[in-house]
Amino acid sequence: MIYEAIIHEQIRDYIYPINSYQLAIRIKAKKGDIKECILHYYNMQKTTISNSSKVRMTCYARDKRFDYYEVLIDTGERTKYIKYFFEINDGINVVYFNYYGISLTVQEEGNFQYLISNEKDFLQIPHWVEESIFYQIFPERYYDGNKENNPDDVVEWGSSPTRENFMGGDLEGIHKKIDYLKTLGVNAIYLNPIFEAPSNHKYDTMDYFKIDKHFGDIDDLRKLVLVLHENNIKLILDGVFNHCGYYTRQFQDVIKNGEKSKYKDWFYIDQLPVDTDEINYECVGYYKWMPKLNFNNEEVRDYVKKIGRYWIEEANIDGWRLDVADEIDTTFWSEFRREVRSVNPECFILGETWIENKSMLRGDQMDSVMNYLFFYAVTEYFAKNTIDTFEFDSRINQFLGAYSNRVHHSLFNLIGSHDTTRFLTSCNKDMDKLKLAAAFQLLFIGVPCIYYGDEIGMEGSNDPGCRGAMNWSFTERQQNLLEYYKRLIHIRKKYRALVEGKFKSIYCSNENLVYAFVREITRERVYVILNNEDKINEITIPLLEKYDENRVIVDIITDDEFQISTLQNEKYYNCDIYPYESSVKINIESYGVRILIVN
């Protein structure tokens, strides 16, 4: 046992309240080092260490470096004055771990402490989020529902996308495609920016209180939200608050009036006058048309909070996706959360980040983050084959290990967006690989988000290629892919384990590119097997069900049945952390997917 690899700290990454009387406690250790970990805990005001309670911890994630353990304790009252330590068994020795480190006996001094659970510390995610299957729409390229509001220089629908051209998509176009969205099965929309701006992407906002005229007006948004809600579909808007557009009235006022401008402190300007050639002001990505807002200025903070509140009150939107959220100070997001939640307690707040970002998900800022760690792993494994199955499993489990179990079911899992190469392009137009990635995305733990057009196999390199016009004339191949997506979405909705269940990886091998996992809740398990190579494979996977000669496991896509067997004399993947009871031999087609339940 490597003692230096045993890690627990008295911070939110390792101990956090679920509610007033439930507390989650975590610890991690070198992969494979621990055979058993037991938490000892007691109320230091009511009892002593000799009367401590103890509970076995569960390994909930394993990557190539660490095993991650967690336990949920129920104190039966508002949790307070808890002292605790860990008993760790490596199969040979038993040691005890507290703030001072490792000891061979239980110690009276130096045990970890947790003082009290406060209501404001709970991560309260809107109840509807984990049920959601999101669909991201880039409005200018989805559907032209009203040609009367098109820009004068609009190009033909389906033209090669550039960063400058317009094709006429609008809010009415989305409205007219609600039946399509319903049939697909999605129940939430993430809409890229729709406020007044000169570009086709609208990330260079001019007026945050006005819908861009080429998309419609506030009444069009109200009607869209109303009809979406009537069809049980939520909608969140893109809030681009880190920066504004060059042509926003505030920045133009600074350009015009210089030192006399009342907005000069709204931005980070090195010296006046503003110089767009030298770019003597801060802007996002060094892009001079998007000056960065100064959140040290209280007027800016109030202004953005007002925007967040306004669109909830005026259009009844269901939440905000916050652009480059990790470039704005965290204290502001706490204020923003309080502001929008005061209007709608079920408002969903989604932060854009491209890295692991636990600090956003501690209950005071975001409900979820765009999980680009998921995107990277899926793209490199399924699309590019640049990592093997073990590395893929490690990367998935690494972010599950880092994020709290409370967050797992709301992680915003994507395989493409307006900022990435289309998945089908990344995998060289291999539709089978896209199907594999889609299956993993829709059956994995968390909230899947489909980027418009992926469900019919749209292609495109990174921005602007990934922002092409939606193709509404489907080929037979595209229609087949669309039906595949519909079926996966139907399966996800039908089995509660695929929405609420835990995730456990149960098969990895150097002999093939097959990956298997199980999603489980009480009384329901769904097993998923993915064959990421161009050959038929026959594998034996372990099961968590007890062996019964009368039971079979059934593929819910093909209705194929397989006889359950006893455990064979072999070492199964993760058999030291999961209590396997039986096994089954399965054949799986090249680039195939099997979704299995035990009957």
Coordinates of C-alpha atoms in Angstrom, one line a residue:
M1 CA 0.0 0.0 0.0
I2 CA 1.4 3.4 -1.0
Y3 CA 0.4 5.6 1.9
E4 CA 1.3 8.8 0.0
A5 CA -1.4 8.1 -2.6
I6 CA -4.2 8.0 0.0
I7 CA -5.9 11.3 -0.3
H8 CA -8.7 13.0 1.6
E9 CA -9.0 16.7 2.5
Q10 CA -11.7 18.6 4.5
I11 CA -12.9 20.4 1.5
R12 CA -15.9 20.2 -0.8
D13 CA -14.1 17.9 -3.2
Y14 CA -14.1 15.2 -0.5
I15 CA -16.9 16.0 1.8
Y16 CA -20.2 17.6 0.9
P17 CA -23.8 17.7 2.1
I18 CA -26.6 16.2 0.0
N19 CA -29.3 17.6 2.2
S20 CA -29.6 18.6 5.9
Y21 CA -29.1 15.0 7.2
Q22 CA -27.1 13.3 4.5
L23 CA -23.4 13.7 4.0
A24 CA -21.1 12.3 1.3
I25 CA -17.5 11.5 2.2
R26 CA -14.8 10.5 -0.2
I27 CA -11.3 9.2 -0.3
K28 CA -9.0 8.1 -3.1
A29 CA -6.0 5.7 -3.2
K30 CA -3.6 4.1 -5.7
K31 CA -5.5 1.8 -8.1
G32 CA -5.8 -1.7 -6.7
D33 CA -4.1 -0.9 -3.3
I34 CA -7.2 -1.1 -1.1
K35 CA -9.3 -4.2 -0.6
E36 CA -11.7 -2.5 1.9
C37 CA -12.2 1.0 3.2
I38 CA -14.4 1.7 6.3
L39 CA -15.5 5.1 7.5
H40 CA -15.7 5.6 11.3
Y41 CA -17.7 8.6 12.4
Y42 CA -19.3 10.1 15.5
N43 CA -20.8 13.3 16.8
M44 CA -18.1 14.8 18.9
Q45 CA -20.6 16.7 21.1
K46 CA -22.8 13.6 21.8
T47 CA -20.5 10.6 22.0
T48 CA -16.9 9.4 21.9
I49 CA -14.7 7.7 19.5
S50 CA -15.2 4.4 21.2
N51 CA -18.9 4.6 20.2
S52 CA -18.3 5.7 16.7
S53 CA -20.5 4.3 13.8
K54 CA -18.8 2.6 10.9
V55 CA -19.8 1.9 7.3
R56 CA -18.1 0.3 4.4
M57 CA -17.2 2.7 1.5
T58 CA -17.9 1.8 -2.1
C59 CA -15.5 2.2 -5.0
Y60 CA -17.5 4.3 -7.5
A61 CA -14.8 5.0 -10.1
R62 CA -11.4 3.7 -11.2
D63 CA -8.9 5.3 -13.6
K64 CA -5.4 4.3 -14.4
R65 CA -4.0 5.9 -11.3
F66 CA -6.6 6.0 -8.6
D67 CA -9.6 4.2 -7.0
Y68 CA -12.3 6.6 -5.8
Y69 CA -14.4 5.7 -2.8
E70 CA -17.5 7.3 -1.4
V71 CA -20.1 6.7 1.3
L72 CA -23.3 8.5 2.1
I73 CA -24.0 8.7 5.8
D74 CA -27.4 9.6 7.3
T75 CA -27.1 11.4 10.7
G76 CA -30.9 11.4 11.4
E77 CA -30.8 15.2 12.1
R78 CA -29.2 18.3 10.7
T79 CA -25.6 17.1 10.2
K80 CA -23.2 18.8 12.6
Y81 CA -20.1 18.2 14.8
I82 CA -18.9 15.1 13.0
K83 CA -15.5 13.6 13.5
Y84 CA -14.3 10.8 11.3
F85 CA -11.4 8.7 10.2
F86 CA -10.8 5.8 7.8
E87 CA -9.9 2.2 8.4
I88 CA -8.0 0.9 5.3
N89 CA -7.3 -2.8 4.6
D90 CA -5.0 -3.9 1.7
G91 CA -5.6 -7.6 2.3
I92 CA -2.5 -7.9 4.5
N93 CA -2.4 -4.9 6.8
V94 CA -5.0 -2.7 8.4
V95 CA -4.1 1.0 9.0
Y96 CA -6.0 4.1 10.1
F97 CA -6.0 7.4 8.3
N98 CA -6.8 10.8 9.7
Y99 CA -5.6 14.4 9.3
Y100 CA -2.1 13.5 10.6
G101 CA -1.7 10.6 8.2
I102 CA -1.4 6.9 8.7
S103 CA -1.2 5.0 12.0
L104 CA -1.4 1.4 13.0
T105 CA -3.9 2.0 15.8
V106 CA -7.0 4.2 16.2
Q107 CA -6.0 7.7 17.3
E108 CA -7.9 10.0 19.6
E109 CA -6.4 13.2 18.2
G110 CA -6.2 14.5 14.6
N111 CA -9.4 13.0 13.3
F112 CA -11.1 14.9 10.4
Q113 CA -14.0 17.2 11.3
Y114 CA -17.1 18.5 9.7
L115 CA -18.9 21.2 11.6
I116 CA -22.4 21.7 10.1
S117 CA -24.5 21.5 7.0
N118 CA -26.0 24.8 5.8
E119 CA -28.9 24.9 3.3
K120 CA -27.1 27.3 0.9
D121 CA -24.3 24.6 0.5
F122 CA -26.6 22.0 -1.1
L123 CA -26.2 21.6 -4.8
Q124 CA -29.8 21.9 -5.9
I125 CA -30.2 20.9 -9.6
P126 CA -33.6 21.5 -11.2
H127 CA -35.5 18.2 -11.1
W128 CA -36.2 18.2 -14.8
V129 CA -32.5 18.3 -15.9
E130 CA -31.5 14.6 -15.4
E131 CA -34.6 13.6 -17.5
S132 CA -33.5 15.7 -20.4
I133 CA -32.2 14.9 -23.8
F134 CA -30.9 18.2 -25.2
Y135 CA -30.7 19.3 -28.8
Q136 CA -28.4 22.2 -29.7
I137 CA -29.6 24.6 -32.4
F138 CA -27.5 27.2 -34.2
P139 CA -30.5 29.4 -35.2
E140 CA -29.1 31.0 -38.3
R141 CA -28.6 27.6 -39.9
Y142 CA -31.6 25.5 -38.7
Y143 CA -34.6 26.5 -40.8
D144 CA -35.8 29.6 -42.6
G145 CA -39.3 30.0 -41.3
N146 CA -39.9 33.6 -42.4
K147 CA -38.2 34.9 -45.5
E148 CA -39.5 38.4 -44.8
N149 CA -36.9 38.9 -42.0
N150 CA -33.9 37.6 -44.0
P151 CA -30.8 39.7 -44.4
D152 CA -30.4 41.5 -47.7
D153 CA -27.3 39.5 -48.6
V154 CA -28.7 36.1 -47.7
V155 CA -27.2 33.2 -49.6
E156 CA -28.9 30.0 -50.8
W157 CA -29.8 27.6 -48.1
G158 CA -27.1 24.9 -48.0
S159 CA -24.3 27.1 -49.3
S160 CA -20.9 26.4 -47.9
P161 CA -20.9 28.0 -44.5
T162 CA -18.5 30.9 -43.8
R163 CA -18.0 33.2 -40.9
E164 CA -19.6 36.0 -42.9
N165 CA -22.6 34.6 -44.9
F166 CA -26.2 34.4 -43.8
M167 CA -28.7 31.7 -44.8
G168 CA -31.9 32.9 -43.2
G169 CA -32.6 30.6 -40.2
D170 CA -34.8 32.2 -37.5
L171 CA -37.1 31.5 -34.5
E172 CA -40.1 30.9 -36.7
G173 CA -38.1 28.2 -38.4
I174 CA -37.5 26.4 -35.1
H175 CA -41.2 26.8 -34.4
K176 CA -42.1 25.1 -37.6
K177 CA -39.9 22.1 -36.8
I178 CA -41.3 21.3 -33.4
D179 CA -43.0 18.2 -34.7
Y180 CA -39.6 17.0 -36.0
L181 CA -38.1 17.6 -32.5
K182 CA -41.0 15.8 -30.8
T183 CA -40.7 12.8 -33.2
L184 CA -36.9 12.7 -32.6
G185 CA -37.7 12.5 -28.9
V186 CA -35.6 15.3 -27.4
N187 CA -37.2 17.3 -24.6
A188 CA -34.8 20.3 -24.1
I189 CA -33.2 22.8 -26.5
Y190 CA -30.0 24.7 -26.1
L191 CA -30.2 27.7 -28.4
N192 CA -27.0 29.6 -29.5
P193 CA -27.2 33.4 -29.2
I194 CA -30.3 35.2 -30.5
F195 CA -29.7 38.7 -29.4
E196 CA -29.0 41.6 -31.8
A197 CA -25.6 41.3 -33.3
P198 CA -24.0 41.9 -36.7
S199 CA -22.6 38.4 -37.2
N200 CA -24.3 35.1 -38.1
H201 CA -23.2 33.5 -34.8
K202 CA -24.3 36.4 -32.6
Y203 CA -21.5 36.0 -30.0
D204 CA -20.7 39.7 -30.6
T205 CA -23.8 41.1 -28.9
M206 CA -25.0 44.6 -29.6
D207 CA -28.2 44.7 -27.5
Y208 CA -28.9 42.0 -24.9
F209 CA -32.5 43.2 -24.5
K210 CA -33.5 42.8 -28.2
I211 CA -33.9 39.7 -30.4
D212 CA -31.9 40.1 -33.6
K213 CA -34.3 41.3 -36.3
H214 CA -33.2 38.5 -38.7
F215 CA -34.4 36.0 -36.1
G216 CA -37.7 37.7 -35.2
D217 CA -38.7 39.6 -32.1
I218 CA -39.6 39.0 -28.5
D219 CA -43.1 37.9 -29.4
D220 CA -41.6 35.2 -31.7
L221 CA -39.5 34.0 -28.7
R222 CA -42.5 34.0 -26.4
K223 CA -44.6 32.0 -28.9
L224 CA -41.8 29.5 -29.4
V225 CA -41.3 29.0 -25.7
L226 CA -45.1 28.6 -25.2
V227 CA -45.4 25.9 -27.9
L228 CA -42.3 24.1 -26.7
H229 CA -43.6 24.0 -23.2
E230 CA -47.0 22.7 -24.5
N231 CA -45.0 19.9 -26.0
N232 CA -43.0 19.3 -22.8
I233 CA -39.8 20.7 -24.3
K234 CA -37.6 23.1 -22.3
L235 CA -35.4 25.9 -23.7
I236 CA -32.3 27.5 -22.5
L237 CA -30.6 30.5 -24.1
D238 CA -26.9 31.3 -24.6
G239 CA -25.7 34.1 -22.4
V240 CA -22.6 35.7 -23.8
F241 CA -21.6 37.9 -20.8
N242 CA -17.9 37.6 -20.6
H243 CA -17.7 40.0 -23.5
C244 CA -19.9 42.0 -25.7
G245 CA -19.7 43.1 -29.3
Y246 CA -17.6 46.0 -30.6
Y247 CA -20.8 47.8 -31.8
T248 CA -22.6 47.6 -28.5
R249 CA -23.7 51.1 -27.4
Q250 CA -21.5 51.0 -24.3
F251 CA -18.3 50.3 -26.2
Q252 CA -19.2 52.8 -28.9
D253 CA -19.7 55.4 -26.3
V254 CA -16.2 54.8 -25.0
I255 CA -14.8 55.2 -28.6
K256 CA -16.7 58.4 -29.1
N257 CA -16.3 60.1 -25.7
G258 CA -13.1 58.6 -24.3
E259 CA -12.3 59.8 -20.8
K260 CA -15.7 61.4 -20.6
S261 CA -17.6 58.2 -21.3
K262 CA -19.6 56.8 -18.3
Y263 CA -18.8 53.3 -19.6
K264 CA -15.0 53.6 -19.8
D265 CA -14.7 51.4 -16.7
W266 CA -17.0 48.8 -18.1
F267 CA -14.0 47.5 -20.1
Y268 CA -10.3 46.7 -19.6
I269 CA -8.7 49.5 -21.6
D270 CA -5.0 50.1 -21.4
Q271 CA -5.2 53.7 -22.5
L272 CA -7.6 56.0 -24.3
P273 CA -8.5 56.6 -27.0
V274 CA -9.4 53.0 -28.1
D275 CA -7.1 51.8 -30.8
T276 CA -8.4 48.8 -32.8
D277 CA -5.2 48.5 -34.8
E278 CA -3.0 48.1 -31.7
I279 CA -5.9 46.5 -29.8
N280 CA -5.2 48.4 -26.5
Y281 CA -8.1 46.8 -24.7
E282 CA -8.8 43.3 -23.5
C283 CA -11.0 41.1 -25.7
V284 CA -11.9 37.4 -25.8
G285 CA -9.3 35.3 -27.7
Y286 CA -7.5 38.5 -28.8
Y287 CA -10.4 39.1 -31.2
K288 CA -10.9 42.9 -31.4
W289 CA -14.6 42.7 -32.2
M290 CA -15.4 41.2 -28.8
P291 CA -14.2 43.5 -26.0
K292 CA -14.2 41.9 -22.5
L293 CA -16.5 43.2 -19.9
N294 CA -15.1 44.3 -16.5
F295 CA -16.8 42.4 -13.7
N296 CA -15.0 44.4 -11.1
N297 CA -17.4 47.1 -12.0
E298 CA -20.7 46.9 -10.0
E299 CA -22.6 48.5 -12.9
V300 CA -21.5 45.6 -15.2
R301 CA -22.5 43.0 -12.6
D302 CA -26.0 44.6 -12.1
Y303 CA -26.4 44.9 -15.9
V304 CA -25.8 41.2 -16.6
K305 CA -27.9 40.1 -13.6
K306 CA -30.7 42.3 -15.1
I307 CA -30.3 40.5 -18.4
G308 CA -30.5 37.1 -16.8
R309 CA -33.6 38.0 -15.0
Y310 CA -35.3 39.8 -17.9
W311 CA -35.6 36.9 -20.3
I312 CA -36.9 34.5 -17.6
E313 CA -39.6 37.1 -16.7
E314 CA -40.4 38.2 -20.2
A315 CA -40.2 35.0 -22.2
N316 CA -40.3 32.2 -19.6
I317 CA -37.1 30.6 -20.7
D318 CA -35.9 27.6 -18.6
G319 CA -32.2 28.5 -18.1
W320 CA -29.0 29.8 -19.3
R321 CA -25.9 28.4 -21.0
L322 CA -23.1 30.7 -20.0
D323 CA -20.4 31.3 -22.6
V324 CA -16.7 31.0 -21.4
A325 CA -18.0 30.9 -17.9
D326 CA -14.6 30.1 -16.4
E327 CA -13.3 33.5 -17.6
I328 CA -15.6 35.4 -15.2
D329 CA -14.9 35.6 -11.5
T330 CA -16.7 33.0 -9.4
T331 CA -18.2 35.5 -7.0
F332 CA -20.3 37.0 -9.8
W333 CA -21.8 33.6 -10.8
S334 CA -22.9 33.2 -7.2
E335 CA -24.8 36.5 -7.5
F336 CA -26.2 35.6 -10.9
R337 CA -27.4 32.2 -9.6
R338 CA -29.3 33.9 -6.7
E339 CA -30.8 36.5 -9.1
V340 CA -32.2 34.0 -11.7
R341 CA -33.3 31.5 -9.1
S342 CA -35.2 34.2 -7.3
V343 CA -37.4 34.4 -10.4
N344 CA -37.5 30.7 -11.3
P345 CA -36.2 28.2 -8.7
E346 CA -36.0 25.6 -11.5
C347 CA -33.8 27.7 -13.8
F348 CA -31.0 25.5 -15.2
I349 CA -27.5 27.1 -15.2
L350 CA -25.0 25.5 -17.5
G351 CA -21.4 26.7 -17.7
E352 CA -19.1 26.4 -20.7
T353 CA -15.7 25.0 -19.7
W354 CA -13.3 22.8 -21.7
I355 CA -11.5 21.4 -18.7
E356 CA -12.4 19.6 -15.4
N357 CA -13.9 22.3 -13.3
K358 CA -15.2 21.1 -9.9
S359 CA -15.1 24.6 -8.5
M360 CA -18.2 25.5 -10.6
L361 CA -20.2 22.7 -9.3
R362 CA -20.3 23.1 -5.5
G363 CA -23.8 24.5 -5.2
D364 CA -23.2 28.2 -5.5
Q365 CA -22.6 28.7 -9.3
M366 CA -23.5 26.2 -12.0
D367 CA -25.8 23.2 -12.1
S368 CA -23.7 21.5 -14.8
V369 CA -20.8 22.1 -17.2
M370 CA -20.4 21.3 -20.9
N371 CA -18.4 18.1 -20.5
Y372 CA -15.7 18.4 -23.1
L373 CA -13.7 15.8 -21.3
F374 CA -16.4 13.4 -22.5
F375 CA -16.2 14.8 -26.0
Y376 CA -12.4 14.3 -26.1
A377 CA -12.5 10.8 -24.9
V378 CA -15.3 9.7 -27.2
T379 CA -13.7 11.4 -30.2
E380 CA -10.3 9.9 -29.7
Y381 CA -11.6 6.4 -29.0
F382 CA -14.5 6.0 -31.4
A383 CA -13.7 8.5 -34.2
K384 CA -9.9 8.5 -34.4
N385 CA -8.8 5.3 -32.6
T386 CA -5.9 7.2 -31.1
I387 CA -6.5 5.7 -27.6
D388 CA -7.1 2.1 -26.6
T389 CA -10.1 0.8 -24.6
F390 CA -8.2 0.9 -21.2
E391 CA -7.3 4.6 -21.8
F392 CA -10.8 5.4 -22.8
D393 CA -12.2 3.8 -19.7
S394 CA -9.6 5.6 -17.6
R395 CA -10.5 9.0 -19.0
I396 CA -14.2 8.4 -18.5
N397 CA -13.7 7.3 -14.9
Q398 CA -11.3 10.1 -14.2
F399 CA -13.9 12.8 -14.6
L400 CA -16.5 10.6 -12.8
G401 CA -14.0 10.3 -9.9
A402 CA -13.4 14.1 -9.8
Y403 CA -17.1 15.2 -10.0
S404 CA -19.5 14.5 -7.2
N405 CA -22.0 11.7 -7.7
R406 CA -24.7 14.4 -7.3
V407 CA -23.3 16.0 -10.5
H408 CA -22.9 12.8 -12.6
H409 CA -26.5 12.7 -13.7
S410 CA -26.5 16.3 -14.9
L411 CA -23.1 16.4 -16.7
F412 CA -23.8 17.9 -20.2
N413 CA -22.3 15.2 -22.5
L414 CA -21.7 16.2 -26.1
I415 CA -20.0 14.6 -29.1
G416 CA -20.1 17.8 -31.2
S417 CA -21.0 21.5 -31.0
H418 CA -20.7 24.8 -32.9
D419 CA -17.0 24.9 -31.7
T420 CA -15.9 21.4 -32.9
T421 CA -15.4 19.4 -36.1
R422 CA -18.5 17.4 -36.8
F423 CA -18.2 13.8 -35.5
L424 CA -18.8 12.2 -38.8
T425 CA -16.0 14.3 -40.3
S426 CA -13.7 13.3 -37.5
C427 CA -14.3 9.6 -38.2
N428 CA -13.8 10.0 -42.0
K429 CA -17.5 9.6 -42.8
D430 CA -17.8 6.2 -41.1
M431 CA -21.5 6.1 -40.1
D432 CA -20.9 3.0 -37.9
K433 CA -18.5 4.9 -35.7
L434 CA -21.0 7.7 -35.3
K435 CA -23.6 5.2 -34.3
L436 CA -21.3 3.7 -31.7
A437 CA -20.5 7.2 -30.3
A438 CA -24.2 8.1 -30.3
A439 CA -25.1 4.9 -28.4
F440 CA -22.4 5.6 -25.8
Q441 CA -23.6 9.2 -25.4
L442 CA -27.3 8.3 -25.0
L443 CA -26.8 5.3 -22.7
F444 CA -24.0 6.8 -20.5
I445 CA -24.6 8.6 -17.2
G446 CA -25.5 12.3 -17.5
V447 CA -27.4 14.5 -19.9
P448 CA -26.8 13.9 -23.6
C449 CA -26.9 16.8 -26.0
I450 CA -27.3 16.2 -29.7
Y451 CA -25.8 18.9 -32.0
Y452 CA -28.4 19.7 -34.7
G453 CA -27.8 17.6 -37.8
D454 CA -25.6 14.9 -36.1
E455 CA -28.8 12.7 -36.0
I456 CA -28.7 12.7 -39.9
G457 CA -24.9 12.6 -40.3
M458 CA -24.1 16.1 -41.2
E459 CA -20.4 16.8 -41.9
G460 CA -18.2 19.8 -41.5
S461 CA -14.8 20.8 -40.2
N462 CA -14.4 23.1 -37.3
D463 CA -15.9 26.6 -37.3
P464 CA -17.3 27.6 -39.7
G465 CA -17.7 24.2 -41.4
C466 CA -19.6 22.7 -38.4
R467 CA -22.2 25.4 -38.7
G468 CA -23.7 24.4 -42.0
A469 CA -27.4 24.7 -42.9
M470 CA -29.6 21.8 -41.7
N471 CA -30.3 19.4 -44.5
W472 CA -34.1 18.7 -44.6
S473 CA -34.0 16.4 -47.6
F474 CA -32.9 13.1 -46.1
T475 CA -31.2 10.4 -48.1
E476 CA -32.1 6.8 -47.2
R477 CA -28.8 6.5 -45.3
Q478 CA -29.6 9.7 -43.3
Q479 CA -33.1 8.5 -42.6
N480 CA -31.8 5.2 -41.3
L481 CA -29.4 7.0 -38.9
L482 CA -32.3 9.3 -37.8
E483 CA -34.4 6.2 -36.9
Y484 CA -31.4 4.8 -35.0
Y485 CA -31.2 7.9 -32.9
K486 CA -35.0 7.8 -32.3
R487 CA -34.7 4.2 -31.1
L488 CA -31.8 5.0 -28.7
I489 CA -33.7 7.9 -27.3
H490 CA -36.8 5.7 -26.8
I491 CA -34.7 3.1 -25.0
R492 CA -33.2 5.7 -22.8
K493 CA -36.6 7.0 -21.8
K494 CA -38.0 3.5 -21.2
Y495 CA -35.4 2.2 -18.8
R496 CA -35.0 4.2 -15.6
A497 CA -31.6 2.8 -15.0
L498 CA -30.4 4.7 -18.1
V499 CA -31.6 8.0 -16.5
E500 CA -31.1 7.5 -12.8
G501 CA -28.7 4.6 -12.6
K502 CA -25.1 4.4 -11.6
F503 CA -22.3 3.6 -14.1
K504 CA -19.9 0.7 -13.8
S505 CA -17.4 -0.4 -16.4
I506 CA -17.2 -4.2 -16.5
Y507 CA -15.3 -5.2 -19.6
C508 CA -12.0 -4.0 -21.1
S509 CA -9.4 -6.1 -23.0
N510 CA -6.2 -5.8 -24.9
E511 CA -7.3 -8.5 -27.2
N512 CA -10.1 -6.4 -28.9
L513 CA -11.7 -3.0 -28.9
V514 CA -14.8 -4.1 -27.0
Y515 CA -16.1 -2.0 -24.1
A516 CA -18.9 -2.9 -21.7
F517 CA -20.6 -1.2 -18.8
V518 CA -23.7 -1.5 -16.7
R519 CA -26.2 1.1 -15.6
E520 CA -28.1 0.1 -12.5
I521 CA -30.7 1.2 -10.0
T522 CA -32.6 -0.9 -7.5
R523 CA -34.3 -3.8 -9.4
E524 CA -33.1 -2.8 -12.8
R525 CA -29.9 -3.2 -14.7
V526 CA -29.1 -2.4 -18.3
Y527 CA -25.8 -3.8 -19.8
V528 CA -24.3 -2.1 -22.8
I529 CA -21.6 -3.6 -25.1
L530 CA -19.8 -1.6 -27.8
N531 CA -17.6 -3.2 -30.4
N532 CA -15.2 -0.5 -31.7
E533 CA -13.5 -2.5 -34.4
D534 CA -14.3 -4.0 -37.9
K535 CA -14.7 -7.6 -36.9
I536 CA -17.1 -9.9 -35.1
N537 CA -16.1 -10.5 -31.5
E538 CA -17.2 -13.1 -29.0
I539 CA -16.6 -12.2 -25.4
T540 CA -17.7 -13.3 -21.9
I541 CA -18.9 -10.5 -19.6
P542 CA -19.6 -10.7 -15.9
L543 CA -23.0 -10.0 -14.5
L544 CA -24.2 -8.7 -11.2
E545 CA -27.2 -11.1 -11.1
K546 CA -27.1 -14.4 -9.3
Y547 CA -26.8 -17.4 -11.5
D548 CA -30.1 -19.1 -12.4
E549 CA -30.2 -21.7 -15.1
N550 CA -33.7 -20.6 -16.1
R551 CA -32.7 -17.0 -16.7
V552 CA -31.5 -15.5 -20.0
I553 CA -30.2 -12.1 -21.0
V554 CA -32.0 -10.4 -23.9
D555 CA -30.8 -7.8 -26.4
I556 CA -33.6 -5.3 -26.4
I557 CA -32.7 -4.2 -30.0
T558 CA -32.5 -7.6 -31.7
D559 CA -34.4 -9.8 -29.2
D560 CA -31.4 -12.2 -29.3
E561 CA -31.3 -14.3 -26.1
F562 CA -28.2 -15.6 -24.3
Q563 CA -28.0 -18.2 -21.6
I564 CA -26.5 -17.0 -18.3
S565 CA -23.7 -19.1 -16.9
T566 CA -21.8 -19.4 -13.7
L567 CA -18.6 -17.4 -13.2
Q568 CA -15.8 -19.0 -15.1
N569 CA -12.3 -19.5 -13.8
E570 CA -11.0 -16.2 -15.1
K571 CA -10.3 -12.8 -13.7
Y572 CA -13.0 -10.3 -14.8
Y573 CA -12.4 -6.6 -15.3
N574 CA -12.8 -4.8 -12.0
C575 CA -13.7 -8.0 -10.2
D576 CA -12.0 -6.7 -7.0
I577 CA -14.5 -3.8 -6.7
Y578 CA -17.7 -5.2 -8.1
P579 CA -19.5 -8.3 -6.8
Y580 CA -20.1 -10.4 -9.9
E581 CA -22.4 -13.4 -9.5
S582 CA -22.6 -14.9 -13.0
S583 CA -21.5 -14.4 -16.6
V584 CA -22.7 -14.6 -20.2
K585 CA -21.0 -15.3 -23.5
I586 CA -22.0 -12.8 -26.2
N587 CA -21.2 -12.4 -29.9
I588 CA -21.2 -8.9 -31.3
E589 CA -21.1 -7.6 -34.9
S590 CA -18.3 -5.3 -36.1
Y591 CA -19.0 -1.8 -34.8
G592 CA -22.0 -3.3 -33.1
V593 CA -24.0 -2.3 -30.0
R594 CA -25.8 -4.7 -27.7
I595 CA -28.2 -3.4 -25.0
L596 CA -29.1 -6.2 -22.7
I597 CA -31.4 -6.9 -19.8
V598 CA -31.8 -10.0 -17.7
N599 CA -35.1 -11.8 -17.8

